[in-house]
């Protein structure tokens, strides 16, 4: 079982988008039972709220299924529940390192790609399509890295 927690700031835009995209990719590979995939936020600003409508709209556009989401803050006690904590930007990564007191298990999504960049926050950019493309690329590469051990495309 590979246990992944995607992490952003509010847990309503980017990390739920990554959670639902990754669940869909894993399902399409017939690997559902091999993965536990969830998401969290480093802040509790949006506690209990559902996925933001801009994220739902772009998931609908690409026929990615999603369920009712409840934004949840990442806790120190989550550390043992997952093997990978995958942040969207450098600030998420910094917050996780501070919370856990280690950088073990802490990654940034685009570290799995050939582009060492951050996932822009559509809460501020309002560009959900660009964020979708970046997250989809990151999740494709992550799955390849974890399962297929193959090189990711540019
Ligand atoms: P996310 O975007 O981190 O991708 O979920 C945000 C959502 C809400 C807020 C900030 C970022 N907020 O400040 O409420």
JSON list of C-alpha atoms and ligand atoms in Angstrom, two decimals:
[
{"chain": "A", "resi": 1, "resn": "UNK", "atom": "CA", "xyz": [0.00, 0.00, 0.00]},
{"chain": "A", "resi": 2, "resn": "UNK", "atom": "CA", "xyz": [1.36, 3.41, -1.03]},
{"chain": "A", "resi": 3, "resn": "UNK", "atom": "CA", "xyz": [-0.11, 6.17, 1.14]},
{"chain": "A", "resi": 4, "resn": "UNK", "atom": "CA", "xyz": [-0.09, 9.68, -0.33]},
{"chain": "A", "resi": 5, "resn": "UNK", "atom": "CA", "xyz": [-1.25, 12.95, 1.22]},
{"chain": "A", "resi": 6, "resn": "UNK", "atom": "CA", "xyz": [-1.38, 15.97, -1.11]},
{"chain": "A", "resi": 7, "resn": "UNK", "atom": "CA", "xyz": [-0.95, 19.26, 0.72]},
{"chain": "A", "resi": 8, "resn": "UNK", "atom": "CA", "xyz": [-1.72, 22.90, -0.09]},
{"chain": "A", "resi": 9, "resn": "UNK", "atom": "CA", "xyz": [-2.66, 25.95, 1.99]},
{"chain": "A", "resi": 10, "resn": "UNK", "atom": "CA", "xyz": [-6.46, 25.93, 2.13]},
{"chain": "A", "resi": 11, "resn": "UNK", "atom": "CA", "xyz": [-7.24, 22.33, 1.02]},
{"chain": "A", "resi": 12, "resn": "UNK", "atom": "CA", "xyz": [-10.01, 23.53, -1.28]},
{"chain": "A", "resi": 13, "resn": "UNK", "atom": "CA", "xyz": [-8.27, 24.23, -4.63]},
{"chain": "A", "resi": 14, "resn": "UNK", "atom": "CA", "xyz": [-4.95, 22.51, -5.43]},
{"chain": "A", "resi": 15, "resn": "UNK", "atom": "CA", "xyz": [-4.59, 19.53, -3.09]},
{"chain": "A", "resi": 16, "resn": "UNK", "atom": "CA", "xyz": [-8.14, 18.21, -3.61]},
{"chain": "A", "resi": 17, "resn": "UNK", "atom": "CA", "xyz": [-7.54, 18.65, -7.38]},
{"chain": "A", "resi": 18, "resn": "UNK", "atom": "CA", "xyz": [-4.38, 16.53, -7.05]},
{"chain": "A", "resi": 19, "resn": "UNK", "atom": "CA", "xyz": [-6.23, 13.99, -4.87]},
{"chain": "A", "resi": 20, "resn": "UNK", "atom": "CA", "xyz": [-9.02, 13.46, -7.42]},
{"chain": "A", "resi": 21, "resn": "UNK", "atom": "CA", "xyz": [-6.69, 13.45, -10.44]},
{"chain": "A", "resi": 22, "resn": "UNK", "atom": "CA", "xyz": [-4.38, 10.90, -8.80]},
{"chain": "A", "resi": 23, "resn": "UNK", "atom": "CA", "xyz": [-7.31, 8.69, -7.72]},
{"chain": "A", "resi": 24, "resn": "UNK", "atom": "CA", "xyz": [-8.53, 8.72, -11.32]},
{"chain": "A", "resi": 25, "resn": "UNK", "atom": "CA", "xyz": [-5.08, 7.83, -12.74]},
{"chain": "A", "resi": 26, "resn": "UNK", "atom": "CA", "xyz": [-4.62, 5.00, -10.25]},
{"chain": "A", "resi": 27, "resn": "UNK", "atom": "CA", "xyz": [-8.11, 3.67, -10.98]},
{"chain": "A", "resi": 28, "resn": "UNK", "atom": "CA", "xyz": [-7.44, 3.70, -14.72]},
{"chain": "A", "resi": 29, "resn": "UNK", "atom": "CA", "xyz": [-4.29, 1.62, -14.07]},
{"chain": "A", "resi": 30, "resn": "UNK", "atom": "CA", "xyz": [-6.34, -0.87, -11.98]},
{"chain": "A", "resi": 31, "resn": "UNK", "atom": "CA", "xyz": [-4.25, 0.00, -8.93]},
{"chain": "A", "resi": 32, "resn": "UNK", "atom": "CA", "xyz": [-6.98, 1.36, -6.64]},
{"chain": "A", "resi": 33, "resn": "UNK", "atom": "CA", "xyz": [-6.34, -1.20, -3.93]},
{"chain": "A", "resi": 34, "resn": "UNK", "atom": "CA", "xyz": [-2.63, -0.43, -3.84]},
{"chain": "A", "resi": 35, "resn": "UNK", "atom": "CA", "xyz": [-3.08, 3.25, -2.93]},
{"chain": "A", "resi": 36, "resn": "UNK", "atom": "CA", "xyz": [-4.47, 5.41, -0.15]},
{"chain": "A", "resi": 37, "resn": "UNK", "atom": "CA", "xyz": [-4.83, 8.98, -1.43]},
{"chain": "A", "resi": 38, "resn": "UNK", "atom": "CA", "xyz": [-6.03, 11.94, 0.65]},
{"chain": "A", "resi": 39, "resn": "UNK", "atom": "CA", "xyz": [-5.35, 15.69, 0.94]},
{"chain": "A", "resi": 40, "resn": "UNK", "atom": "CA", "xyz": [-4.88, 18.31, 3.65]},
{"chain": "A", "resi": 41, "resn": "UNK", "atom": "CA", "xyz": [-4.20, 22.04, 4.08]},
{"chain": "A", "resi": 42, "resn": "UNK", "atom": "CA", "xyz": [-1.53, 23.68, 6.22]},
{"chain": "A", "resi": 43, "resn": "UNK", "atom": "CA", "xyz": [-4.10, 26.26, 7.38]},
{"chain": "A", "resi": 44, "resn": "UNK", "atom": "CA", "xyz": [-7.59, 25.71, 8.79]},
{"chain": "A", "resi": 45, "resn": "UNK", "atom": "CA", "xyz": [-8.99, 28.84, 7.11]},
{"chain": "A", "resi": 46, "resn": "UNK", "atom": "CA", "xyz": [-11.40, 26.73, 5.01]},
{"chain": "A", "resi": 47, "resn": "UNK", "atom": "CA", "xyz": [-12.09, 24.01, 7.61]},
{"chain": "A", "resi": 48, "resn": "UNK", "atom": "CA", "xyz": [-15.01, 21.77, 6.60]},
{"chain": "A", "resi": 49, "resn": "UNK", "atom": "CA", "xyz": [-15.56, 23.48, 3.26]},
{"chain": "A", "resi": 50, "resn": "UNK", "atom": "CA", "xyz": [-16.07, 21.54, 0.03]},
{"chain": "A", "resi": 51, "resn": "UNK", "atom": "CA", "xyz": [-13.75, 21.69, -2.99]},
{"chain": "A", "resi": 52, "resn": "UNK", "atom": "CA", "xyz": [-13.82, 25.20, -4.50]},
{"chain": "A", "resi": 53, "resn": "UNK", "atom": "CA", "xyz": [-16.16, 25.51, -7.50]},
{"chain": "A", "resi": 54, "resn": "UNK", "atom": "CA", "xyz": [-13.31, 26.50, -9.87]},
{"chain": "A", "resi": 55, "resn": "UNK", "atom": "CA", "xyz": [-11.57, 23.21, -9.12]},
{"chain": "A", "resi": 56, "resn": "UNK", "atom": "CA", "xyz": [-14.83, 21.26, -9.56]},
{"chain": "A", "resi": 57, "resn": "UNK", "atom": "CA", "xyz": [-15.46, 23.01, -12.86]},
{"chain": "A", "resi": 58, "resn": "UNK", "atom": "CA", "xyz": [-12.07, 22.04, -14.30]},
{"chain": "A", "resi": 59, "resn": "UNK", "atom": "CA", "xyz": [-12.43, 18.45, -12.98]},
{"chain": "A", "resi": 60, "resn": "UNK", "atom": "CA", "xyz": [-15.83, 18.29, -14.74]},
{"chain": "A", "resi": 61, "resn": "UNK", "atom": "CA", "xyz": [-14.19, 19.55, -17.94]},
{"chain": "A", "resi": 62, "resn": "UNK", "atom": "CA", "xyz": [-11.79, 16.60, -17.91]},
{"chain": "A", "resi": 63, "resn": "UNK", "atom": "CA", "xyz": [-14.34, 14.06, -16.63]},
{"chain": "A", "resi": 64, "resn": "UNK", "atom": "CA", "xyz": [-12.48, 13.47, -13.37]},
{"chain": "A", "resi": 65, "resn": "UNK", "atom": "CA", "xyz": [-14.88, 12.19, -10.69]},
{"chain": "A", "resi": 66, "resn": "UNK", "atom": "CA", "xyz": [-14.91, 13.75, -7.22]},
{"chain": "A", "resi": 67, "resn": "UNK", "atom": "CA", "xyz": [-16.82, 13.32, -3.98]},
{"chain": "A", "resi": 68, "resn": "UNK", "atom": "CA", "xyz": [-17.93, 15.76, -1.25]},
{"chain": "A", "resi": 69, "resn": "UNK", "atom": "CA", "xyz": [-14.75, 17.04, 0.32]},
{"chain": "A", "resi": 70, "resn": "UNK", "atom": "CA", "xyz": [-14.26, 18.49, 3.81]},
{"chain": "A", "resi": 71, "resn": "UNK", "atom": "CA", "xyz": [-11.22, 20.76, 4.03]},
{"chain": "A", "resi": 72, "resn": "UNK", "atom": "CA", "xyz": [-8.99, 19.49, 6.81]},
{"chain": "A", "resi": 73, "resn": "UNK", "atom": "CA", "xyz": [-5.86, 20.88, 8.39]},
{"chain": "A", "resi": 74, "resn": "UNK", "atom": "CA", "xyz": [-2.70, 18.76, 8.33]},
{"chain": "A", "resi": 75, "resn": "UNK", "atom": "CA", "xyz": [-1.78, 17.62, 11.84]},
{"chain": "A", "resi": 76, "resn": "UNK", "atom": "CA", "xyz": [1.50, 16.36, 13.27]},
{"chain": "A", "resi": 77, "resn": "UNK", "atom": "CA", "xyz": [-0.33, 13.09, 14.05]},
{"chain": "A", "resi": 78, "resn": "UNK", "atom": "CA", "xyz": [-0.89, 12.56, 10.29]},
{"chain": "A", "resi": 79, "resn": "UNK", "atom": "CA", "xyz": [2.83, 11.84, 9.93]},
{"chain": "A", "resi": 80, "resn": "UNK", "atom": "CA", "xyz": [2.49, 8.11, 10.63]},
{"chain": "A", "resi": 81, "resn": "UNK", "atom": "CA", "xyz": [-0.57, 7.71, 8.39]},
{"chain": "A", "resi": 82, "resn": "UNK", "atom": "CA", "xyz": [1.20, 8.46, 5.09]},
{"chain": "A", "resi": 83, "resn": "UNK", "atom": "CA", "xyz": [4.40, 7.61, 3.22]},
{"chain": "A", "resi": 84, "resn": "UNK", "atom": "CA", "xyz": [4.46, 10.75, 1.04]},
{"chain": "A", "resi": 85, "resn": "UNK", "atom": "CA", "xyz": [3.40, 14.30, 1.88]},
{"chain": "A", "resi": 86, "resn": "UNK", "atom": "CA", "xyz": [3.36, 16.12, -1.45]},
{"chain": "A", "resi": 87, "resn": "UNK", "atom": "CA", "xyz": [3.12, 19.91, -1.32]},
{"chain": "A", "resi": 88, "resn": "UNK", "atom": "CA", "xyz": [2.17, 22.20, -4.15]},
{"chain": "A", "resi": 89, "resn": "UNK", "atom": "CA", "xyz": [4.64, 25.03, -3.48]},
{"chain": "A", "resi": 90, "resn": "UNK", "atom": "CA", "xyz": [7.73, 25.89, -1.46]},
{"chain": "A", "resi": 91, "resn": "UNK", "atom": "CA", "xyz": [5.67, 27.44, 1.34]},
{"chain": "A", "resi": 92, "resn": "UNK", "atom": "CA", "xyz": [3.65, 24.21, 1.80]},
{"chain": "A", "resi": 93, "resn": "UNK", "atom": "CA", "xyz": [6.92, 22.27, 1.99]},
{"chain": "A", "resi": 94, "resn": "UNK", "atom": "CA", "xyz": [8.38, 24.69, 4.55]},
{"chain": "A", "resi": 95, "resn": "UNK", "atom": "CA", "xyz": [5.21, 24.51, 6.68]},
{"chain": "A", "resi": 96, "resn": "UNK", "atom": "CA", "xyz": [5.30, 20.69, 6.65]},
{"chain": "A", "resi": 97, "resn": "UNK", "atom": "CA", "xyz": [8.98, 20.55, 7.59]},
{"chain": "A", "resi": 98, "resn": "UNK", "atom": "CA", "xyz": [8.25, 22.87, 10.54]},
{"chain": "A", "resi": 99, "resn": "UNK", "atom": "CA", "xyz": [5.19, 20.86, 11.63]},
{"chain": "A", "resi": 100, "resn": "UNK", "atom": "CA", "xyz": [6.88, 17.45, 11.40]},
{"chain": "A", "resi": 101, "resn": "UNK", "atom": "CA", "xyz": [10.36, 18.59, 12.50]},
{"chain": "A", "resi": 102, "resn": "UNK", "atom": "CA", "xyz": [11.88, 16.64, 9.60]},
{"chain": "A", "resi": 103, "resn": "UNK", "atom": "CA", "xyz": [11.99, 16.71, 5.82]},
{"chain": "A", "resi": 104, "resn": "UNK", "atom": "CA", "xyz": [11.68, 12.93, 5.62]},
{"chain": "A", "resi": 105, "resn": "UNK", "atom": "CA", "xyz": [8.54, 11.98, 3.61]},
{"chain": "A", "resi": 106, "resn": "UNK", "atom": "CA", "xyz": [8.11, 15.64, 2.48]},
{"chain": "A", "resi": 107, "resn": "UNK", "atom": "CA", "xyz": [8.12, 16.41, -1.26]},
{"chain": "A", "resi": 108, "resn": "UNK", "atom": "CA", "xyz": [6.91, 18.99, -3.79]},
{"chain": "A", "resi": 109, "resn": "UNK", "atom": "CA", "xyz": [4.74, 17.67, -6.63]},
{"chain": "A", "resi": 110, "resn": "UNK", "atom": "CA", "xyz": [6.85, 19.02, -9.46]},
{"chain": "A", "resi": 111, "resn": "UNK", "atom": "CA", "xyz": [10.01, 17.48, -7.91]},
{"chain": "A", "resi": 112, "resn": "UNK", "atom": "CA", "xyz": [8.80, 14.31, -9.63]},
{"chain": "A", "resi": 113, "resn": "UNK", "atom": "CA", "xyz": [8.98, 16.06, -13.00]},
{"chain": "A", "resi": 114, "resn": "UNK", "atom": "CA", "xyz": [11.77, 17.57, -15.02]},
{"chain": "A", "resi": 115, "resn": "UNK", "atom": "CA", "xyz": [10.49, 21.02, -14.17]},
{"chain": "A", "resi": 116, "resn": "UNK", "atom": "CA", "xyz": [11.42, 22.17, -10.69]},
{"chain": "A", "resi": 117, "resn": "UNK", "atom": "CA", "xyz": [8.58, 24.64, -10.30]},
{"chain": "A", "resi": 118, "resn": "UNK", "atom": "CA", "xyz": [5.67, 25.33, -8.02]},
{"chain": "A", "resi": 119, "resn": "UNK", "atom": "CA", "xyz": [1.95, 24.84, -8.63]},
{"chain": "A", "resi": 120, "resn": "UNK", "atom": "CA", "xyz": [0.42, 28.32, -8.89]},
{"chain": "A", "resi": 121, "resn": "UNK", "atom": "CA", "xyz": [-2.48, 28.91, -6.52]},
{"chain": "A", "resi": 122, "resn": "UNK", "atom": "CA", "xyz": [-5.68, 29.50, -8.54]},
{"chain": "A", "resi": 123, "resn": "UNK", "atom": "CA", "xyz": [-7.25, 31.06, -5.44]},
{"chain": "A", "resi": 124, "resn": "UNK", "atom": "CA", "xyz": [-5.10, 34.06, -6.41]},
{"chain": "A", "resi": 125, "resn": "UNK", "atom": "CA", "xyz": [-4.53, 33.56, -10.18]},
{"chain": "A", "resi": 126, "resn": "UNK", "atom": "CA", "xyz": [-8.08, 32.37, -11.02]},
{"chain": "A", "resi": 127, "resn": "UNK", "atom": "CA", "xyz": [-6.40, 30.24, -13.73]},
{"chain": "A", "resi": 128, "resn": "UNK", "atom": "CA", "xyz": [-7.70, 26.77, -12.87]},
{"chain": "A", "resi": 129, "resn": "UNK", "atom": "CA", "xyz": [-6.81, 25.41, -16.30]},
{"chain": "A", "resi": 130, "resn": "UNK", "atom": "CA", "xyz": [-3.07, 26.11, -15.96]},
{"chain": "A", "resi": 131, "resn": "UNK", "atom": "CA", "xyz": [-3.14, 24.67, -12.44]},
{"chain": "A", "resi": 132, "resn": "UNK", "atom": "CA", "xyz": [-4.94, 21.56, -13.75]},
{"chain": "A", "resi": 133, "resn": "UNK", "atom": "CA", "xyz": [-2.30, 21.06, -16.48]},
{"chain": "A", "resi": 134, "resn": "UNK", "atom": "CA", "xyz": [0.57, 21.42, -14.00]},
{"chain": "A", "resi": 135, "resn": "UNK", "atom": "CA", "xyz": [-1.03, 19.07, -11.45]},
{"chain": "A", "resi": 136, "resn": "UNK", "atom": "CA", "xyz": [-1.93, 16.49, -14.11]},
{"chain": "A", "resi": 137, "resn": "UNK", "atom": "CA", "xyz": [1.67, 16.55, -15.37]},
{"chain": "A", "resi": 138, "resn": "UNK", "atom": "CA", "xyz": [2.96, 16.18, -11.79]},
{"chain": "A", "resi": 139, "resn": "UNK", "atom": "CA", "xyz": [0.60, 13.28, -11.00]},
{"chain": "A", "resi": 140, "resn": "UNK", "atom": "CA", "xyz": [1.48, 11.46, -14.26]},
{"chain": "A", "resi": 141, "resn": "UNK", "atom": "CA", "xyz": [5.18, 11.71, -13.35]},
{"chain": "A", "resi": 142, "resn": "UNK", "atom": "CA", "xyz": [4.54, 10.74, -9.73]},
{"chain": "A", "resi": 143, "resn": "UNK", "atom": "CA", "xyz": [2.70, 7.58, -10.80]},
{"chain": "A", "resi": 144, "resn": "UNK", "atom": "CA", "xyz": [5.48, 6.72, -13.23]},
{"chain": "A", "resi": 145, "resn": "UNK", "atom": "CA", "xyz": [8.06, 7.24, -10.51]},
{"chain": "A", "resi": 146, "resn": "UNK", "atom": "CA", "xyz": [6.17, 5.09, -7.98]},
{"chain": "A", "resi": 147, "resn": "UNK", "atom": "CA", "xyz": [4.95, 2.29, -10.20]},
{"chain": "A", "resi": 148, "resn": "UNK", "atom": "CA", "xyz": [6.48, 2.19, -13.62]},
{"chain": "A", "resi": 149, "resn": "UNK", "atom": "CA", "xyz": [9.92, 3.42, -12.62]},
{"chain": "A", "resi": 150, "resn": "UNK", "atom": "CA", "xyz": [10.04, 5.09, -16.02]},
{"chain": "A", "resi": 151, "resn": "UNK", "atom": "CA", "xyz": [11.46, 8.41, -17.10]},
{"chain": "A", "resi": 152, "resn": "UNK", "atom": "CA", "xyz": [8.92, 11.17, -17.25]},
{"chain": "A", "resi": 153, "resn": "UNK", "atom": "CA", "xyz": [8.37, 13.19, -20.37]},
{"chain": "A", "resi": 154, "resn": "UNK", "atom": "CA", "xyz": [9.31, 16.85, -20.63]},
{"chain": "B", "resi": 1, "resn": "LIG", "atom": "P1", "xyz": [-5.44, 26.19, -1.99]},
{"chain": "B", "resi": 1, "resn": "LIG", "atom": "O1", "xyz": [-5.95, 27.70, -2.27]},
{"chain": "B", "resi": 1, "resn": "LIG", "atom": "O2", "xyz": [-4.28, 26.31, -1.01]},
{"chain": "B", "resi": 1, "resn": "LIG", "atom": "O3", "xyz": [-4.98, 25.70, -3.32]},
{"chain": "B", "resi": 1, "resn": "LIG", "atom": "O4", "xyz": [-6.62, 25.44, -1.43]},
{"chain": "B", "resi": 1, "resn": "LIG", "atom": "C1", "xyz": [-6.36, 28.55, -1.23]},
{"chain": "B", "resi": 1, "resn": "LIG", "atom": "C2", "xyz": [-7.67, 28.49, -0.79]},
{"chain": "B", "resi": 1, "resn": "LIG", "atom": "C3", "xyz": [-8.09, 29.35, 0.22]},
{"chain": "B", "resi": 1, "resn": "LIG", "atom": "C4", "xyz": [-7.19, 30.24, 0.77]},
{"chain": "B", "resi": 1, "resn": "LIG", "atom": "C5", "xyz": [-5.89, 30.29, 0.33]},
{"chain": "B", "resi": 1, "resn": "LIG", "atom": "C6", "xyz": [-5.47, 29.45, -0.67]},
{"chain": "B", "resi": 1, "resn": "LIG", "atom": "N1", "xyz": [-7.63, 31.13, 1.79]},
{"chain": "B", "resi": 1, "resn": "LIG", "atom": "O5", "xyz": [-6.84, 31.99, 2.20]},
{"chain": "B", "resi": 1, "resn": "LIG", "atom": "O6", "xyz": [-8.78, 31.02, 2.24]}
]
